[in-house]
Amino acid sequence: MKTVPGPTNRVVVVGAGLSGLAAALHLAGRGRSVTVLERDAGPGGLAGRVERKGYLLDTGPTVLTMPSILRDTFGAVGAELSEELPLTRLDPAYVARFADGSTLPVHTDAAAMTDAVRDFAGPAEAAGYVRLREWLTRLYRTEFSRFIDSNIDSPLGMLRPELARLVALGGFRRLDPRIGSFLSDERLKRVFTFQALYAGESPMRALALYAVISYMDTVGGVYFPPGGVAALPRALARVAAENGVAFHYGDPVNALERNGDRVRAVRTAGGERHACDAVVLTTEPPESYRLLGRKPKRPVPLRPAPSALIVHTGGPGDHPGIGHHTISFGQGWNSTFDELITAGRRMSDPSLLITRPTATDPGLAPPGRQLFSILAPVPNLDRGPADWTAEAGPYAEEILSVARERLLPDFEPEFTEVIGPAEWADRGLVAGTPFSYAHSFSQTGPFRPRNLPRGTENVVLAGGGTVPGVGVPTVLISGRLAADRITGTPTSGARVLDLAAEANR
């Protein structure tokens, strides 16, 4: 594995999002002096927090998986996840609701889910689910440590024994037919393939190896911290500060001071100069390359993933029949992905992720109130340019009407807060999407933008736009992979991810 040459004692991390905080903790735990520079007033990045009329909104991710990676991140400085951020395991992880009126609770316990599938679709599908779960677990164990959780310098680095096992498992077949080899019920197939949209792909086109995302939530489990997902970056920043990491907020970085191929200091818009031996950039790739003064050389431009419009709303009522996470599937399926990814149109028959965080933490809303977050995938600004400044409000009303018709007929909203492509673009996110670049084969692993960019020997990238990709677990991993590029992979006291325990929690 290639690493930063020369001294690496003083490291500046640009960005206090999840990847930057993970990098800072791993570097601090390895004895480096770390300074984090963040343009916002506090930590979090996309995993932010907004208060509206007494409601506390998670403005970024709402689904939290893979606590082993959280334990690893806190453990980099000897902190315990259970003490710093206790997690509640959600059961069911999701409830899937279908256009025909059927409902399936998605449990991560093997026996409970087998029973649920049997009741939902019969004994043959239950037997298929058992085989699918075993396959997902084998896929995860084959793929994770060698192809997700490690730095790969070139495509030749993929030529390992695990690659042959991944091929034998069918990882390079298409996702939808591979899942179909276990399940024939189209509704069940959706439960285990919709995660492809997180990777910016249609299940009909995505490689089966992306079923590892399905493993993470349907087998590994979905969790929630007190105070919402925004509590995670706050806890990481607090622990980092307690272990000597210096934070500077409210002052964006605008230049890198170079001497030959090395960056000697990072400068901010406010005039501060921070000397360094190495730099971790967690800014969006276009901004990172602007700071580096270069563009990556690729034969085909990178393709962004679809975006999302999120409607936060709250109001009175109990709504006990609505769990923490509900996936409301429309009748259309193949057409939905064609509209979002190929045609650049909004969904004609929306499928929605509806989150009620107050089902787990009532303190996120005023007494007697419930908080909802409704996520509707939409085209990114490259594929479907639209005046979202004008169109977000009307479309949010449309999405809220669909949610009320399907799940919340008596819900009377007290407020709505809308976040969409215009807001993502204002934050500098590529093509107005929070999901960065799609995970097509040509944009995955060693084919994704490198975390060790050419032309500057002591700058490393982290975040969803580089390896290993998008999602809370993977951006945390990206921070550690960036630290490994600076210090080398630790050989003593190495972290151990207990895969068997993860799979059977």
Coordinates of C-alpha atoms in Angstrom, one line a residue:
M1 CA 0.0 0.0 0.0
K2 CA 1.3 3.4 -1.0
T3 CA 1.6 5.9 1.8
V4 CA 2.6 9.6 2.3
P5 CA 6.4 9.9 2.3
G6 CA 8.4 12.0 4.7
P7 CA 7.3 13.4 8.0
T8 CA 3.6 13.2 9.0
N9 CA 3.6 14.5 12.5
R10 CA 1.2 17.5 12.0
V11 CA -1.9 16.7 10.0
V12 CA -4.6 19.2 9.0
V13 CA -8.1 17.7 8.3
V14 CA -10.3 19.8 6.1
G15 CA -14.0 19.1 7.1
A16 CA -15.6 18.0 10.3
G17 CA -18.1 15.6 8.7
L18 CA -18.1 11.9 9.5
S19 CA -15.1 11.1 7.3
G20 CA -13.0 14.0 8.6
L21 CA -13.9 13.1 12.2
A22 CA -13.0 9.5 11.6
A23 CA -9.7 10.4 10.1
A24 CA -8.9 12.8 13.0
L25 CA -9.6 10.1 15.6
H26 CA -7.5 7.5 13.9
L27 CA -4.7 9.9 13.4
A28 CA -4.8 11.2 17.0
G29 CA -4.8 7.6 18.2
R30 CA -1.6 7.0 16.3
G31 CA 0.2 9.9 17.9
R32 CA -0.3 12.6 15.3
S33 CA -1.0 16.3 16.1
V34 CA -4.3 16.9 14.3
T35 CA -6.1 20.1 13.5
V36 CA -9.6 20.1 11.9
L37 CA -10.8 23.0 9.9
E38 CA -14.6 23.3 9.3
R39 CA -16.5 26.0 7.4
D40 CA -19.8 25.4 9.4
A41 CA -20.4 26.5 12.9
G42 CA -20.1 23.0 14.3
P43 CA -19.3 19.4 13.4
G44 CA -21.5 17.1 11.3
G45 CA -21.3 18.1 7.6
L46 CA -24.2 16.4 5.9
A47 CA -25.2 14.7 9.2
G48 CA -26.5 18.0 10.5
R49 CA -29.2 19.2 12.9
V50 CA -31.9 21.9 12.6
E51 CA -34.4 23.0 15.1
R52 CA -37.9 24.0 14.0
K53 CA -40.6 24.9 16.4
G54 CA -39.2 22.6 19.0
Y55 CA -38.6 19.7 16.6
L56 CA -35.1 18.5 16.2
L57 CA -34.4 17.4 12.6
D58 CA -31.7 15.2 11.2
T59 CA -30.9 16.9 7.9
G60 CA -28.8 14.1 6.6
P61 CA -28.8 10.3 7.0
T62 CA -31.5 8.6 9.1
V63 CA -30.4 5.0 8.7
L64 CA -27.5 3.9 10.9
T65 CA -25.9 0.4 10.4
M66 CA -22.7 -1.4 11.2
P67 CA -22.0 -0.5 14.8
S68 CA -18.7 -2.4 14.6
I69 CA -17.4 0.4 12.5
L70 CA -18.6 3.0 15.0
R71 CA -16.9 1.0 17.8
D72 CA -13.7 0.9 15.7
T73 CA -13.8 4.7 15.2
F74 CA -14.3 5.6 18.8
G75 CA -11.9 2.9 19.8
A76 CA -9.1 4.5 17.8
V77 CA -8.5 6.7 20.9
G78 CA -9.6 4.1 23.5
A79 CA -13.2 5.3 23.8
E80 CA -16.1 3.0 24.2
L81 CA -19.1 3.3 21.9
S82 CA -21.5 2.1 24.5
E83 CA -20.4 4.9 26.9
E84 CA -20.1 7.7 24.3
L85 CA -23.2 7.0 22.2
P86 CA -25.4 4.1 23.3
L87 CA -27.5 2.8 20.4
T88 CA -31.0 1.3 20.2
R89 CA -31.4 -1.6 17.8
L90 CA -34.6 -1.1 15.8
D91 CA -36.9 -4.1 15.5
P92 CA -38.2 -4.3 12.9
A93 CA -35.4 -2.5 11.0
Y94 CA -38.0 -1.4 8.5
V95 CA -41.7 -2.0 7.7
A96 CA -42.3 -2.6 4.0
R97 CA -45.7 -1.5 2.7
F98 CA -46.8 -2.4 -0.8
A99 CA -49.2 -0.9 -3.3
D100 CA -51.5 -4.0 -3.0
G101 CA -52.0 -3.2 0.7
S102 CA -49.7 -6.0 2.0
T103 CA -47.1 -5.3 4.8
L104 CA -43.9 -7.0 5.8
P105 CA -41.9 -6.2 9.0
V106 CA -38.2 -6.6 8.1
H107 CA -36.5 -8.2 11.1
T108 CA -32.8 -8.7 11.3
D109 CA -33.2 -11.8 13.6
A110 CA -33.0 -14.8 11.4
A111 CA -35.8 -16.8 13.0
A112 CA -38.1 -13.8 13.3
M113 CA -37.6 -12.8 9.6
T114 CA -38.1 -16.4 8.4
D115 CA -41.4 -16.6 10.2
A116 CA -42.4 -13.2 8.8
V117 CA -41.6 -14.2 5.3
R118 CA -43.5 -17.5 5.7
D119 CA -46.6 -15.6 6.9
F120 CA -46.2 -13.1 4.1
A121 CA -45.4 -15.3 1.1
G122 CA -45.4 -19.0 2.1
P123 CA -43.0 -21.7 3.0
A124 CA -41.1 -21.8 -0.3
E125 CA -40.2 -18.1 0.0
A126 CA -39.2 -18.6 3.6
A127 CA -36.8 -21.3 2.6
G128 CA -35.5 -19.0 -0.2
Y129 CA -34.9 -16.3 2.4
V130 CA -32.8 -18.6 4.6
R131 CA -30.6 -19.4 1.6
L132 CA -30.5 -15.7 0.7
R133 CA -29.4 -14.8 4.2
E134 CA -26.6 -17.3 4.1
W135 CA -25.5 -16.0 0.7
L136 CA -25.5 -12.4 1.9
T137 CA -23.4 -13.3 4.9
R138 CA -20.9 -15.2 2.7
L139 CA -20.8 -12.3 0.3
Y140 CA -20.2 -9.8 3.1
R141 CA -17.4 -11.9 4.6
T142 CA -15.7 -12.3 1.3
E143 CA -16.1 -8.7 0.1
F144 CA -15.7 -6.5 3.2
S145 CA -12.2 -6.8 4.5
R146 CA -10.4 -7.0 1.2
F147 CA -12.5 -4.8 -1.1
I148 CA -14.2 -2.3 1.1
D149 CA -12.1 -2.0 4.3
S150 CA -8.7 -1.7 2.7
N151 CA -6.8 0.5 0.4
I152 CA -6.2 -0.8 -3.2
D153 CA -3.6 1.0 -5.2
S154 CA -4.6 -0.2 -8.7
P155 CA -7.0 -2.7 -10.4
L156 CA -4.2 -5.3 -10.1
G157 CA -4.6 -5.0 -6.3
M158 CA -8.0 -6.8 -6.7
L159 CA -6.3 -10.0 -7.9
R160 CA -6.6 -11.8 -4.7
P161 CA -8.1 -15.2 -3.7
E162 CA -11.2 -13.4 -2.4
L163 CA -11.9 -12.1 -6.0
A164 CA -12.3 -15.7 -7.2
R165 CA -14.6 -16.4 -4.3
L166 CA -16.6 -13.3 -5.1
V167 CA -17.0 -14.4 -8.7
A168 CA -18.1 -17.9 -7.5
L169 CA -20.7 -16.3 -5.3
G170 CA -22.1 -14.5 -8.3
G171 CA -21.0 -11.1 -7.2
F172 CA -20.5 -9.9 -10.8
R173 CA -23.9 -11.0 -12.0
R174 CA -26.8 -8.5 -12.0
L175 CA -28.4 -7.8 -8.6
D176 CA -32.0 -8.3 -9.5
P177 CA -31.7 -11.8 -11.1
R178 CA -29.2 -12.9 -8.4
I179 CA -31.7 -12.1 -5.7
G180 CA -34.4 -13.7 -7.9
S181 CA -32.4 -17.0 -7.7
F182 CA -33.5 -17.1 -4.1
L183 CA -36.9 -15.4 -4.1
S184 CA -39.7 -15.4 -6.7
D185 CA -42.1 -13.0 -4.9
E186 CA -41.6 -9.6 -6.6
R187 CA -42.4 -7.8 -3.4
L188 CA -39.8 -9.6 -1.4
K189 CA -37.2 -9.0 -4.1
R190 CA -37.8 -5.3 -3.7
V191 CA -37.0 -5.5 0.0
F192 CA -33.5 -6.9 -0.8
T193 CA -32.7 -4.8 -3.9
F194 CA -34.0 -1.3 -3.2
Q195 CA -30.7 -0.5 -1.5
A196 CA -29.1 -0.3 -5.0
L197 CA -30.6 3.2 -5.2
Y198 CA -28.2 4.2 -2.4
A199 CA -25.4 3.2 -4.8
G200 CA -27.0 5.2 -7.6
E201 CA -27.9 2.2 -9.7
S202 CA -31.0 0.3 -10.8
P203 CA -31.2 -3.3 -9.3
M204 CA -31.6 -4.4 -12.9
R205 CA -28.1 -3.0 -13.8
A206 CA -26.3 -3.0 -10.4
L207 CA -23.8 -5.8 -9.8
A208 CA -24.8 -8.4 -7.3
L209 CA -21.8 -7.5 -5.1
Y210 CA -23.8 -4.4 -4.0
A211 CA -26.1 -6.8 -2.1
V212 CA -23.6 -6.2 0.7
I213 CA -25.6 -3.0 1.4
S214 CA -28.7 -5.2 1.9
Y215 CA -26.6 -7.3 4.3
M216 CA -25.7 -4.3 6.4
D217 CA -29.4 -3.4 7.2
T218 CA -31.4 -6.6 6.8
V219 CA -28.8 -8.8 8.5
G220 CA -26.4 -6.6 10.4
G221 CA -29.2 -4.4 11.8
V222 CA -30.4 -0.8 11.9
Y223 CA -29.7 1.4 15.0
F224 CA -30.6 4.8 16.4
P225 CA -28.7 6.9 18.9
P226 CA -30.4 9.2 21.5
G227 CA -30.7 12.6 20.0
G228 CA -30.9 11.3 16.4
V229 CA -28.1 10.6 13.9
A230 CA -26.8 14.1 14.3
A231 CA -25.7 13.0 17.8
L232 CA -23.0 10.8 16.1
P233 CA -20.7 13.5 14.7
R234 CA -21.2 15.6 17.9
A235 CA -20.0 12.6 20.0
L236 CA -17.1 11.9 17.6
A237 CA -16.0 15.6 17.8
R238 CA -16.3 15.6 21.6
V239 CA -14.1 12.5 22.0
A240 CA -11.6 13.8 19.4
A241 CA -11.3 17.1 21.3
E242 CA -10.8 15.2 24.6
N243 CA -7.9 13.5 22.9
G244 CA -6.1 16.5 21.7
V245 CA -7.6 17.3 18.3
A246 CA -7.9 21.0 17.7
F247 CA -11.1 22.3 16.0
H248 CA -11.6 25.6 14.2
Y249 CA -15.1 26.3 13.0
G250 CA -16.8 28.9 10.8
D251 CA -13.9 29.6 8.5
P252 CA -13.7 27.8 5.1
V253 CA -10.4 26.7 3.6
N254 CA -9.6 28.6 0.4
A255 CA -6.0 27.6 -0.5
L256 CA -3.2 25.1 0.0
E257 CA 0.3 26.5 0.3
R258 CA 2.7 24.4 -1.6
N259 CA 6.4 23.8 -1.9
G260 CA 7.0 21.6 -4.8
D261 CA 4.9 18.5 -4.6
R262 CA 4.2 19.0 -0.9
V263 CA 1.6 21.1 0.9
R264 CA 3.2 23.0 3.7
A265 CA 0.2 24.9 5.1
V266 CA -3.6 25.3 4.7
R267 CA -5.0 28.8 4.5
T268 CA -8.5 29.9 5.3
A269 CA -10.7 32.7 4.1
G270 CA -10.3 34.4 7.4
G271 CA -6.6 34.7 6.9
E272 CA -5.5 31.8 9.2
R273 CA -2.4 29.7 8.2
H274 CA -2.1 26.2 9.6
A275 CA 1.3 24.6 8.9
C276 CA 1.2 20.8 8.3
D277 CA 3.1 17.8 7.2
A278 CA 0.1 16.1 5.6
V279 CA -3.5 17.1 4.7
V280 CA -6.8 15.1 4.6
L281 CA -9.3 16.8 2.3
T282 CA -12.9 15.7 2.9
T283 CA -14.4 18.4 0.6
E284 CA -16.5 17.4 -2.4
P285 CA -14.1 16.1 -5.2
P286 CA -14.5 19.1 -7.4
E287 CA -13.6 21.4 -4.6
S288 CA -10.7 19.1 -3.5
Y289 CA -9.3 19.2 -7.1
R290 CA -9.7 23.0 -7.2
L291 CA -7.6 23.3 -4.1
L292 CA -5.1 20.9 -5.6
G293 CA -5.0 22.8 -8.8
R294 CA -5.7 19.8 -11.0
K295 CA -8.4 17.6 -12.5
P296 CA -8.4 13.8 -12.5
K297 CA -7.8 12.2 -15.9
R298 CA -10.7 9.9 -16.8
P299 CA -11.7 8.7 -20.3
V300 CA -15.4 9.1 -19.3
P301 CA -16.8 11.8 -17.0
L302 CA -17.9 10.6 -13.6
R303 CA -21.7 10.0 -13.3
P304 CA -23.4 11.3 -10.2
A305 CA -26.1 9.3 -8.3
P306 CA -29.7 10.4 -8.2
S307 CA -30.5 13.1 -5.6
A308 CA -33.3 13.3 -3.0
L309 CA -36.0 15.6 -1.8
I310 CA -36.6 15.4 1.9
V311 CA -39.8 16.7 3.6
H312 CA -39.5 17.1 7.3
T313 CA -42.8 17.6 9.1
G314 CA -44.4 17.3 12.4
G315 CA -47.7 17.5 14.2
P316 CA -50.0 16.2 16.9
G317 CA -51.0 12.5 17.2
D318 CA -49.7 9.2 18.3
H319 CA -49.6 7.2 15.1
P320 CA -48.7 3.9 16.9
G321 CA -49.1 1.9 13.7
I322 CA -46.2 3.7 12.0
G323 CA -42.7 2.4 13.0
H324 CA -39.4 4.1 13.0
H325 CA -38.6 3.3 9.3
T326 CA -41.3 2.6 6.7
I327 CA -40.6 1.9 3.0
S328 CA -43.7 2.7 1.0
F329 CA -43.4 1.1 -2.4
G330 CA -45.4 2.3 -5.3
Q331 CA -46.8 0.0 -7.9
G332 CA -44.1 0.8 -10.5
W333 CA -40.6 -0.5 -10.0
N334 CA -38.5 -0.8 -13.2
S335 CA -40.2 2.3 -14.4
T336 CA -39.1 4.2 -11.3
F337 CA -35.4 3.6 -11.9
D338 CA -35.8 4.4 -15.6
E339 CA -37.4 7.7 -14.7
L340 CA -34.8 8.7 -12.1
I341 CA -31.6 7.5 -13.7
T342 CA -32.2 7.3 -17.4
A343 CA -34.9 9.8 -18.3
G344 CA -34.2 12.3 -15.5
R345 CA -37.8 12.6 -14.5
R346 CA -39.5 12.5 -11.1
M347 CA -41.2 9.3 -10.1
S348 CA -44.7 8.9 -11.5
D349 CA -45.6 6.4 -8.8
P350 CA -43.3 7.3 -5.9
S351 CA -41.6 4.9 -3.6
L352 CA -40.7 6.7 -0.3
L353 CA -38.7 6.2 2.8
I354 CA -40.7 7.5 5.7
T355 CA -38.9 7.9 9.0
R356 CA -40.6 8.6 12.4
P357 CA -37.7 9.1 14.8
T358 CA -40.0 9.9 17.6
A359 CA -41.1 6.3 17.6
T360 CA -37.7 5.7 19.3
D361 CA -36.8 9.1 20.8
P362 CA -39.9 11.1 21.7
G363 CA -37.7 14.0 22.9
L364 CA -37.0 14.9 19.3
A365 CA -40.5 16.6 19.2
P366 CA -42.6 18.7 21.6
P367 CA -44.8 16.7 24.0
G368 CA -47.7 15.0 22.2
R369 CA -46.1 15.6 18.8
Q370 CA -44.6 13.3 16.2
L371 CA -41.7 14.1 13.8
F372 CA -41.6 12.6 10.3
S373 CA -38.9 12.7 7.6
I374 CA -40.1 11.7 4.1
L375 CA -37.4 11.0 1.5
A376 CA -38.3 10.9 -2.2
P377 CA -35.5 10.1 -4.7
V378 CA -35.3 12.6 -7.5
P379 CA -33.0 13.1 -10.5
N380 CA -29.7 14.9 -10.0
L381 CA -29.2 18.2 -11.6
D382 CA -27.1 16.8 -14.4
R383 CA -29.6 14.2 -15.4
G384 CA -32.8 16.2 -14.8
P385 CA -32.1 19.9 -14.5
A386 CA -34.9 21.7 -12.8
D387 CA -35.6 25.0 -11.0
W388 CA -35.8 23.3 -7.6
T389 CA -35.9 26.7 -5.9
A390 CA -39.3 27.1 -7.4
E391 CA -40.4 23.5 -7.7
A392 CA -39.4 22.0 -4.4
G393 CA -42.4 23.4 -2.5
P394 CA -45.1 22.1 -4.9
Y395 CA -43.3 18.7 -5.2
A396 CA -43.0 18.5 -1.4
E397 CA -46.7 19.1 -1.1
E398 CA -47.3 16.3 -3.6
I399 CA -45.0 13.9 -1.7
L400 CA -46.7 14.8 1.6
S401 CA -50.1 14.1 0.1
V402 CA -48.9 10.7 -1.1
A403 CA -47.6 9.9 2.4
R404 CA -50.8 11.0 4.0
E405 CA -52.9 9.0 1.6
R406 CA -50.9 5.8 2.2
L407 CA -50.0 6.0 5.9
L408 CA -51.1 9.2 7.7
P409 CA -54.7 10.0 6.7
D410 CA -55.4 12.0 9.9
F411 CA -52.0 13.8 10.1
E412 CA -52.2 17.6 10.4
P413 CA -48.7 19.1 9.9
E414 CA -47.7 22.0 12.0
F415 CA -44.6 22.8 9.8
T416 CA -42.7 21.6 6.8
E417 CA -39.0 21.9 6.2
V418 CA -37.8 20.9 2.7
I419 CA -34.3 20.0 1.6
G420 CA -33.6 19.2 -2.0
P421 CA -31.2 19.4 -4.9
A422 CA -31.0 23.2 -4.7
E423 CA -29.9 23.1 -1.1
W424 CA -27.4 20.3 -1.8
A425 CA -26.0 22.3 -4.7
D426 CA -25.7 25.4 -2.5
R427 CA -23.5 23.3 -0.2
G428 CA -21.3 22.4 -3.2
L429 CA -22.4 18.8 -3.6
V430 CA -21.8 17.5 -7.1
A431 CA -24.9 17.7 -9.3
G432 CA -27.0 18.6 -6.3
T433 CA -27.0 15.1 -4.8
P434 CA -26.0 14.0 -1.3
F435 CA -25.1 10.6 -2.7
S436 CA -22.0 11.7 -4.7
Y437 CA -21.0 9.5 -7.6
A438 CA -22.9 6.4 -8.6
H439 CA -21.4 3.0 -7.8
S440 CA -21.2 1.7 -11.3
F441 CA -18.5 -0.9 -11.8
S442 CA -16.3 1.8 -13.5
Q443 CA -16.7 4.0 -10.4
T444 CA -16.1 1.4 -7.7
G445 CA -13.0 0.3 -5.8
P446 CA -9.8 1.2 -7.7
F447 CA -11.9 2.8 -10.5
R448 CA -13.4 5.3 -8.1
P449 CA -11.5 8.6 -7.6
R450 CA -8.3 7.7 -5.7
N451 CA -7.8 8.8 -2.1
L452 CA -4.1 9.4 -2.9
P453 CA -4.4 11.9 -5.8
R454 CA -1.5 12.2 -8.2
G455 CA 0.6 15.3 -8.3
T456 CA 0.7 16.1 -4.5
E457 CA 2.6 13.6 -2.4
N458 CA 1.1 14.5 1.1
V459 CA -2.6 15.1 0.4
V460 CA -5.2 12.3 1.0
L461 CA -8.9 12.4 0.2
A462 CA -11.8 11.1 2.3
G463 CA -15.6 11.2 2.0
G464 CA -18.3 9.7 -0.2
G465 CA -16.7 10.8 -3.4
T466 CA -13.6 8.6 -3.0
V467 CA -13.1 5.1 -1.8
P468 CA -14.9 3.1 -0.6
G469 CA -18.0 5.2 -1.3
V470 CA -21.3 6.6 0.0
G471 CA -23.1 5.8 3.3
V472 CA -22.4 6.3 7.0
P473 CA -20.3 3.1 7.4
T474 CA -18.3 3.7 4.3
V475 CA -17.5 7.3 4.8
L476 CA -16.3 6.4 8.3
I477 CA -14.1 3.8 6.7
S478 CA -12.9 6.3 4.2
G479 CA -11.5 8.4 7.1
R480 CA -9.6 5.5 8.5
L481 CA -8.3 4.6 5.0
A482 CA -7.0 8.1 4.7
A483 CA -5.3 7.8 8.1
D484 CA -3.7 4.5 6.8
R485 CA -2.3 6.4 3.8
I486 CA -0.6 8.8 6.2
T487 CA 0.7 6.5 8.9
G488 CA 0.6 3.1 7.3
T489 CA -1.7 0.4 8.6
P490 CA -1.3 -0.3 12.3
T491 CA 0.4 -3.6 13.0
S492 CA -0.1 -3.7 16.8
G493 CA -3.4 -3.4 18.6
A494 CA -5.1 -3.8 15.3
R495 CA -8.9 -3.5 15.1
V496 CA -10.8 -6.7 14.7
L497 CA -14.3 -6.6 13.2
D498 CA -16.1 -9.6 14.6
L499 CA -18.0 -10.6 11.5
A500 CA -19.7 -13.6 13.0
A501 CA -21.1 -11.5 15.9
E502 CA -22.2 -8.8 13.5
A503 CA -24.1 -11.3 11.4
N504 CA -25.9 -12.9 14.3
R505 CA -26.8 -9.9 16.4

